[in-house]
Coordinates of C-alpha atoms in Angstrom, one line a residue:
M1 CA -15.9 6.4 -49.3
T2 CA -15.1 2.8 -50.0
V3 CA -11.9 1.5 -48.6
T4 CA -10.3 -1.4 -50.5
A5 CA -8.4 -3.7 -48.3
Q6 CA -4.9 -4.3 -49.6
A7 CA -3.8 -7.8 -50.1
P8 CA -1.1 -8.9 -47.6
A9 CA 2.4 -8.7 -48.9
P10 CA 3.8 -12.1 -49.9
E11 CA 5.8 -13.7 -47.2
D12 CA 9.6 -13.4 -47.8
T13 CA 10.9 -17.0 -47.6
R14 CA 14.4 -16.2 -48.7
V15 CA 17.2 -17.0 -46.2
S16 CA 20.9 -16.7 -46.2
L17 CA 22.6 -20.1 -46.2
T18 CA 26.1 -21.4 -46.5
F19 CA 26.9 -24.3 -48.8
A20 CA 27.5 -26.4 -45.7
K21 CA 24.2 -25.4 -44.0
A22 CA 22.4 -26.2 -47.2
L23 CA 23.8 -29.7 -47.2
N24 CA 23.0 -30.0 -43.5
T25 CA 19.4 -28.9 -44.1
A26 CA 19.0 -31.3 -47.0
L27 CA 20.1 -34.2 -44.8
A28 CA 17.8 -33.2 -42.0
D29 CA 14.8 -32.8 -44.3
E30 CA 15.3 -36.2 -46.0
M31 CA 15.8 -37.9 -42.6
A32 CA 12.6 -36.3 -41.5
A33 CA 10.8 -37.3 -44.7
D34 CA 12.0 -40.9 -44.7
S35 CA 12.8 -43.0 -41.6
T36 CA 14.9 -45.4 -43.7
V37 CA 17.6 -42.7 -44.3
V38 CA 20.6 -43.1 -42.1
M39 CA 23.8 -41.1 -41.9
F40 CA 27.2 -42.4 -40.7
G41 CA 30.9 -42.0 -41.0
E42 CA 33.9 -40.8 -39.1
D43 CA 33.1 -38.1 -36.5
V44 CA 29.7 -37.3 -38.1
G45 CA 27.8 -38.0 -34.8
P46 CA 27.9 -35.6 -31.8
L47 CA 30.9 -33.6 -33.4
G48 CA 28.9 -33.0 -36.6
G49 CA 31.7 -33.9 -38.9
V50 CA 34.9 -32.2 -39.7
F51 CA 33.1 -29.6 -41.8
R52 CA 30.0 -29.7 -39.6
I53 CA 27.8 -31.0 -42.3
T54 CA 26.0 -33.3 -40.0
D55 CA 25.8 -30.9 -37.1
G56 CA 22.7 -31.6 -34.9
L57 CA 21.5 -34.7 -36.7
T58 CA 22.4 -37.1 -33.9
E59 CA 20.7 -34.9 -31.3
R60 CA 17.6 -34.6 -33.5
F61 CA 17.3 -38.1 -34.9
G62 CA 19.2 -40.2 -32.4
E63 CA 22.4 -42.2 -32.6
E64 CA 20.7 -45.1 -34.5
R65 CA 20.2 -42.8 -37.5
C66 CA 23.3 -40.6 -37.4
F67 CA 26.3 -42.3 -35.8
D68 CA 30.1 -42.5 -35.7
T69 CA 32.1 -45.4 -37.2
P70 CA 35.6 -46.6 -36.7
L71 CA 38.4 -45.3 -38.9
A72 CA 37.8 -48.0 -41.5
E73 CA 36.5 -46.7 -44.8
S74 CA 36.3 -50.1 -46.4
G75 CA 34.1 -51.2 -43.5
I76 CA 31.9 -48.2 -43.7
M77 CA 31.3 -48.9 -47.4
G78 CA 30.7 -52.6 -46.9
M79 CA 28.2 -51.9 -44.2
A80 CA 26.4 -49.4 -46.4
V81 CA 26.1 -52.0 -49.2
G82 CA 24.5 -54.5 -46.8
M83 CA 22.1 -51.8 -45.4
A84 CA 21.1 -50.7 -48.9
M85 CA 20.4 -54.3 -49.9
N86 CA 18.0 -54.6 -47.0
G87 CA 15.7 -51.6 -47.3
I88 CA 17.8 -48.8 -45.7
R89 CA 19.0 -45.7 -47.6
P90 CA 22.4 -45.1 -46.2
V91 CA 24.3 -41.8 -46.6
V92 CA 28.0 -42.1 -45.8
E93 CA 30.7 -39.5 -45.4
M94 CA 34.3 -40.2 -46.4
Q95 CA 35.5 -37.2 -44.4
F96 CA 38.2 -36.3 -47.0
D97 CA 38.5 -37.2 -50.7
A98 CA 41.8 -39.1 -50.4
F99 CA 40.5 -40.9 -47.3
A100 CA 38.0 -42.7 -49.6
Y101 CA 40.7 -44.8 -51.4
P102 CA 40.7 -47.7 -48.9
A103 CA 36.9 -48.0 -49.7
F104 CA 37.5 -47.9 -53.5
E105 CA 37.6 -51.7 -53.9
Q106 CA 34.1 -51.9 -52.3
V107 CA 32.8 -49.1 -54.6
V108 CA 34.1 -50.7 -57.8
S109 CA 33.5 -54.4 -57.0
H110 CA 30.2 -54.1 -55.2
V111 CA 28.5 -50.7 -55.1
A112 CA 28.8 -50.1 -58.9
K113 CA 28.1 -53.7 -60.0
M114 CA 25.3 -55.0 -57.7
S115 CA 22.4 -53.9 -59.9
N116 CA 24.0 -55.3 -63.1
R117 CA 25.0 -58.5 -61.3
T118 CA 21.4 -59.2 -60.2
R119 CA 19.8 -58.0 -63.5
G120 CA 18.3 -55.0 -61.7
K121 CA 16.7 -57.1 -58.9
V122 CA 18.9 -55.7 -56.2
K123 CA 19.2 -51.9 -56.0
L124 CA 21.6 -50.0 -53.9
P125 CA 20.1 -46.6 -53.0
L126 CA 23.1 -45.2 -51.2
V127 CA 25.0 -41.9 -51.3
I128 CA 28.7 -41.5 -50.9
R129 CA 29.4 -38.0 -49.7
I130 CA 33.0 -36.9 -50.4
P131 CA 34.4 -33.5 -49.5
Y132 CA 36.8 -33.0 -52.4
A133 CA 39.2 -30.8 -54.4
G134 CA 41.4 -28.0 -53.1
G135 CA 41.3 -24.4 -52.2
I136 CA 41.6 -24.8 -48.4
G137 CA 45.3 -25.3 -48.1
G138 CA 45.0 -28.8 -46.9
V139 CA 47.9 -31.1 -46.3
E140 CA 48.7 -34.3 -48.1
H141 CA 45.7 -36.8 -48.2
H142 CA 43.3 -34.0 -47.3
C143 CA 42.9 -32.5 -50.8
D144 CA 42.6 -34.4 -54.1
S145 CA 40.4 -34.4 -57.2
S146 CA 39.3 -38.0 -57.5
E147 CA 36.3 -37.6 -59.8
S148 CA 37.8 -39.5 -62.8
Y149 CA 38.1 -42.7 -60.8
Y150 CA 34.3 -42.7 -60.1
A151 CA 33.3 -41.3 -63.5
H152 CA 35.2 -44.1 -65.2
T153 CA 33.3 -46.8 -63.2
P154 CA 30.1 -47.9 -64.9
G155 CA 27.2 -48.2 -62.5
L156 CA 27.9 -45.0 -60.5
T157 CA 26.2 -41.6 -60.8
V158 CA 28.6 -38.8 -60.0
L159 CA 27.4 -35.3 -59.0
A160 CA 29.3 -32.1 -58.2
P161 CA 27.1 -29.1 -57.1
A162 CA 28.6 -25.6 -57.3
T163 CA 25.9 -23.4 -55.7
V164 CA 24.1 -23.3 -52.4
A165 CA 20.7 -24.1 -54.0
D166 CA 22.2 -27.1 -55.9
A167 CA 23.8 -28.3 -52.7
Y168 CA 20.4 -28.6 -51.2
T169 CA 18.3 -29.9 -54.1
M170 CA 20.9 -32.2 -55.6
L171 CA 21.7 -33.9 -52.3
R172 CA 18.0 -34.6 -51.7
E173 CA 17.7 -35.9 -55.3
A174 CA 20.7 -38.1 -54.7
I175 CA 19.2 -39.6 -51.6
R176 CA 16.0 -40.5 -53.4
F177 CA 17.8 -41.9 -56.4
P178 CA 17.4 -45.7 -56.7
D179 CA 21.0 -46.3 -57.6
P180 CA 24.4 -45.4 -55.9
V181 CA 25.5 -41.8 -56.1
V182 CA 29.0 -40.4 -55.5
F183 CA 28.3 -36.9 -54.2
L184 CA 31.3 -34.6 -54.6
E185 CA 31.2 -31.6 -52.2
P186 CA 33.8 -28.9 -53.1
K187 CA 35.5 -28.1 -49.8
K188 CA 36.4 -24.5 -50.7
L189 CA 32.7 -23.8 -51.2
Y190 CA 31.5 -24.9 -47.8
W191 CA 31.7 -21.4 -46.3
T192 CA 30.3 -19.5 -49.3
K193 CA 26.9 -18.0 -48.6
E194 CA 23.9 -17.2 -50.9
D195 CA 20.3 -16.0 -50.4
V196 CA 18.0 -18.8 -51.4
D197 CA 14.2 -19.3 -51.3
L198 CA 14.3 -22.4 -49.0
A199 CA 10.5 -22.8 -49.1
A200 CA 10.6 -23.0 -52.9
L201 CA 13.5 -25.5 -52.8
R202 CA 11.6 -27.7 -50.4
A203 CA 8.3 -27.6 -52.3
P204 CA 9.0 -30.3 -55.0
F205 CA 10.1 -32.8 -52.3
E206 CA 7.2 -32.1 -50.0
D207 CA 4.7 -32.5 -52.8
S208 CA 5.6 -36.2 -53.1
A209 CA 3.5 -38.4 -50.8
H210 CA 6.4 -40.8 -50.2
V211 CA 10.1 -40.9 -51.1
E212 CA 9.4 -43.9 -53.3
D213 CA 6.9 -42.0 -55.3
S214 CA 9.4 -39.3 -56.1
A215 CA 12.2 -41.6 -57.2
A216 CA 11.3 -41.2 -60.8
E217 CA 11.3 -37.4 -60.4
A218 CA 14.8 -37.5 -58.8
E219 CA 16.0 -39.7 -61.6
A220 CA 14.7 -37.2 -64.2
A221 CA 16.3 -34.2 -62.3
I222 CA 19.8 -35.8 -62.2
G223 CA 21.9 -35.4 -65.3
R224 CA 21.1 -31.7 -66.2
A225 CA 23.7 -29.0 -66.8
V226 CA 22.7 -25.3 -66.6
V227 CA 23.8 -22.1 -68.2
A228 CA 25.4 -20.2 -65.3
R229 CA 26.1 -17.1 -67.4
E230 CA 25.1 -16.3 -70.9
G231 CA 27.6 -15.2 -73.5
T232 CA 28.3 -15.2 -77.2
D233 CA 32.1 -15.4 -77.9
A234 CA 33.2 -18.7 -76.2
T235 CA 32.0 -21.3 -73.7
L236 CA 33.6 -22.1 -70.4
I237 CA 32.6 -25.6 -69.2
A238 CA 33.2 -26.3 -65.5
Y239 CA 31.8 -28.3 -62.6
G240 CA 32.1 -28.2 -58.8
P241 CA 34.8 -25.9 -57.5
S242 CA 35.8 -24.6 -60.9
V243 CA 32.4 -23.0 -61.7
S244 CA 33.0 -20.0 -59.5
T245 CA 36.5 -19.6 -61.0
A246 CA 34.9 -19.7 -64.5
L247 CA 32.4 -17.1 -63.5
S248 CA 35.1 -14.8 -62.2
A249 CA 37.0 -15.2 -65.5
A250 CA 33.9 -14.4 -67.5
E251 CA 33.4 -11.3 -65.4
A252 CA 37.0 -10.2 -66.0
A253 CA 36.6 -10.9 -69.7
A254 CA 33.5 -8.8 -69.9
A255 CA 35.5 -5.8 -68.7
E256 CA 37.8 -6.4 -71.7
G257 CA 34.8 -6.6 -74.2
R258 CA 34.6 -10.3 -74.5
S259 CA 31.4 -12.3 -73.8
L260 CA 32.0 -15.7 -72.3
E261 CA 29.2 -18.2 -71.6
V262 CA 29.6 -20.4 -68.5
I263 CA 28.1 -23.9 -68.3
D264 CA 27.8 -25.6 -64.9
V265 CA 27.9 -29.3 -65.7
R266 CA 26.5 -30.3 -62.2
S267 CA 26.2 -34.0 -63.2
I268 CA 29.4 -35.6 -64.4
V269 CA 27.7 -38.9 -64.9
P270 CA 25.2 -38.9 -66.6
F271 CA 26.5 -36.1 -68.7
D272 CA 24.3 -33.5 -70.3
D273 CA 25.6 -33.4 -73.9
E274 CA 22.5 -31.5 -75.1
T275 CA 23.0 -28.4 -72.9
V276 CA 26.8 -28.3 -73.3
C277 CA 26.8 -28.8 -77.0
A278 CA 24.0 -26.2 -77.6
S279 CA 26.2 -23.6 -76.0
V280 CA 29.3 -24.6 -77.9
R281 CA 27.4 -24.6 -81.2
K282 CA 26.3 -21.1 -80.4
T283 CA 29.7 -19.7 -79.5
G284 CA 32.0 -21.8 -81.7
R285 CA 34.7 -22.0 -79.1
A286 CA 35.1 -23.8 -75.8
V287 CA 37.5 -24.1 -72.8
V288 CA 37.0 -26.9 -70.2
I289 CA 38.1 -26.1 -66.6
S290 CA 38.9 -28.6 -63.9
E291 CA 41.1 -28.8 -60.8
A292 CA 42.0 -32.4 -61.5
P293 CA 45.2 -33.3 -63.4
G294 CA 44.4 -33.2 -67.2
F295 CA 45.7 -36.6 -68.4
A296 CA 42.9 -39.2 -68.7
S297 CA 40.5 -36.9 -66.9
V298 CA 36.8 -35.8 -66.9
A299 CA 38.0 -32.7 -68.7
S300 CA 39.5 -35.0 -71.4
E301 CA 36.2 -36.8 -71.8
I302 CA 34.3 -33.5 -72.1
V303 CA 36.7 -32.3 -74.8
A304 CA 36.2 -35.5 -76.7
R305 CA 32.4 -35.4 -76.5
V306 CA 32.3 -31.7 -77.6
Q307 CA 34.7 -32.3 -80.5
E308 CA 32.8 -35.3 -81.7
R309 CA 29.4 -33.6 -81.5
C310 CA 30.2 -30.0 -82.5
F311 CA 33.1 -30.4 -84.9
H312 CA 31.5 -28.5 -87.8
S313 CA 30.5 -25.6 -85.4
L314 CA 34.0 -25.1 -84.0
A315 CA 36.1 -22.2 -85.0
A316 CA 39.0 -23.5 -82.9
P317 CA 40.1 -26.7 -81.1
V318 CA 38.5 -27.2 -77.6
L319 CA 41.1 -26.3 -75.0
R320 CA 41.6 -27.2 -71.3
V321 CA 42.7 -25.5 -68.1
T322 CA 43.4 -28.1 -65.5
G323 CA 45.5 -29.0 -62.6
F324 CA 49.0 -30.2 -63.4
D325 CA 49.9 -33.9 -63.8
I326 CA 51.6 -34.1 -60.4
P327 CA 50.6 -35.3 -56.9
Y328 CA 48.6 -32.7 -55.1
P329 CA 51.1 -30.0 -54.0
A330 CA 51.9 -28.7 -50.5
P331 CA 49.5 -25.9 -49.2
K332 CA 51.9 -23.0 -50.0
L333 CA 52.1 -24.2 -53.6
E334 CA 48.4 -24.9 -54.1
H335 CA 47.7 -21.6 -55.9
F336 CA 50.2 -22.5 -58.6
F337 CA 48.4 -25.8 -59.2
L338 CA 44.7 -24.7 -59.3
P339 CA 43.2 -23.1 -62.4
G340 CA 42.8 -19.4 -61.9
V341 CA 41.3 -16.5 -63.8
D342 CA 44.6 -15.5 -65.5
R343 CA 45.2 -19.1 -66.8
I344 CA 41.7 -19.2 -68.1
L345 CA 41.9 -15.9 -69.9
D346 CA 45.2 -16.8 -71.4
T347 CA 43.7 -20.0 -72.7
V348 CA 40.7 -18.1 -74.1
D349 CA 43.2 -15.8 -76.0
E350 CA 44.5 -19.0 -77.7
L351 CA 41.2 -19.8 -79.4
Q352 CA 42.3 -18.6 -82.8
W353 CA 40.4 -15.3 -82.7
E354 CA 42.2 -14.1 -85.8
D355 CA 40.1 -16.5 -87.8
K356 CA 36.8 -15.2 -86.5

């Protein structure tokens, strides 16, 4: 009797990661891959950061590559500019979204303009990590949605991951990107957990012989939206912390017999018009969801772009569900301010269904 040897079962490389650990792993992997990558900011050294995103990096790579700074955001940003101009790839943490405002002048006047000012001769390959948005009951200056300031500033790439896998891959792509990136990390997602194939996520980065060789690949990867959930009746367009809310709304709508597609924008700047508009042309209706106040916002820009490009495919005006046009509220009032499932479904009901 001939016995045929069975092939070994494929190794299971899936692991359970939190959003925070995915970011931590991405930082560690890039620092290991490229000795020019440095990480600094307030309390990011031995403490590991307020949200522990840099936990263990100082111990592993030394205090020259992951170190604490004074409480001086403008100084942090100015130092990052000088480093990036001289062959280093700095990653800085602003600790909280509203803490970044003292550094805003440096970002607008120098970070965003250096490449244009030098006709592309001086690049600033730096990443500004900003824990942002609400959902954690933070006090004043610890929760804000500041994406519109950065998105309105030419010269900046603005990213907002919404999944554990994207937290890992998009941060590594941002670090390898040749121009400055504002990397918005939704605070309420830090403790969410997903099963991911970490080996598969690492593979594209490990195939590159050197970080410079993969800069073009990183540039091509940035700027893509994805269909997070397929649907046929209307499109929910969201980014960052609002994606999970949009998915919950789509799930609730399905129980009522309505099929909602969800688009995860991922990249605010550059914006993926093709993916977003393909979905809206298919469904004929759209709602944009964002935690930031609605006036002069990223949500406003998305509505304008969709209306301009999809006008003849729309069965109803594009609507928005956003934060209110007020300063960020006190923790006990936060749930009134943030877009929720009920507000989204109520807005979907306003999409002129009687004309369908």
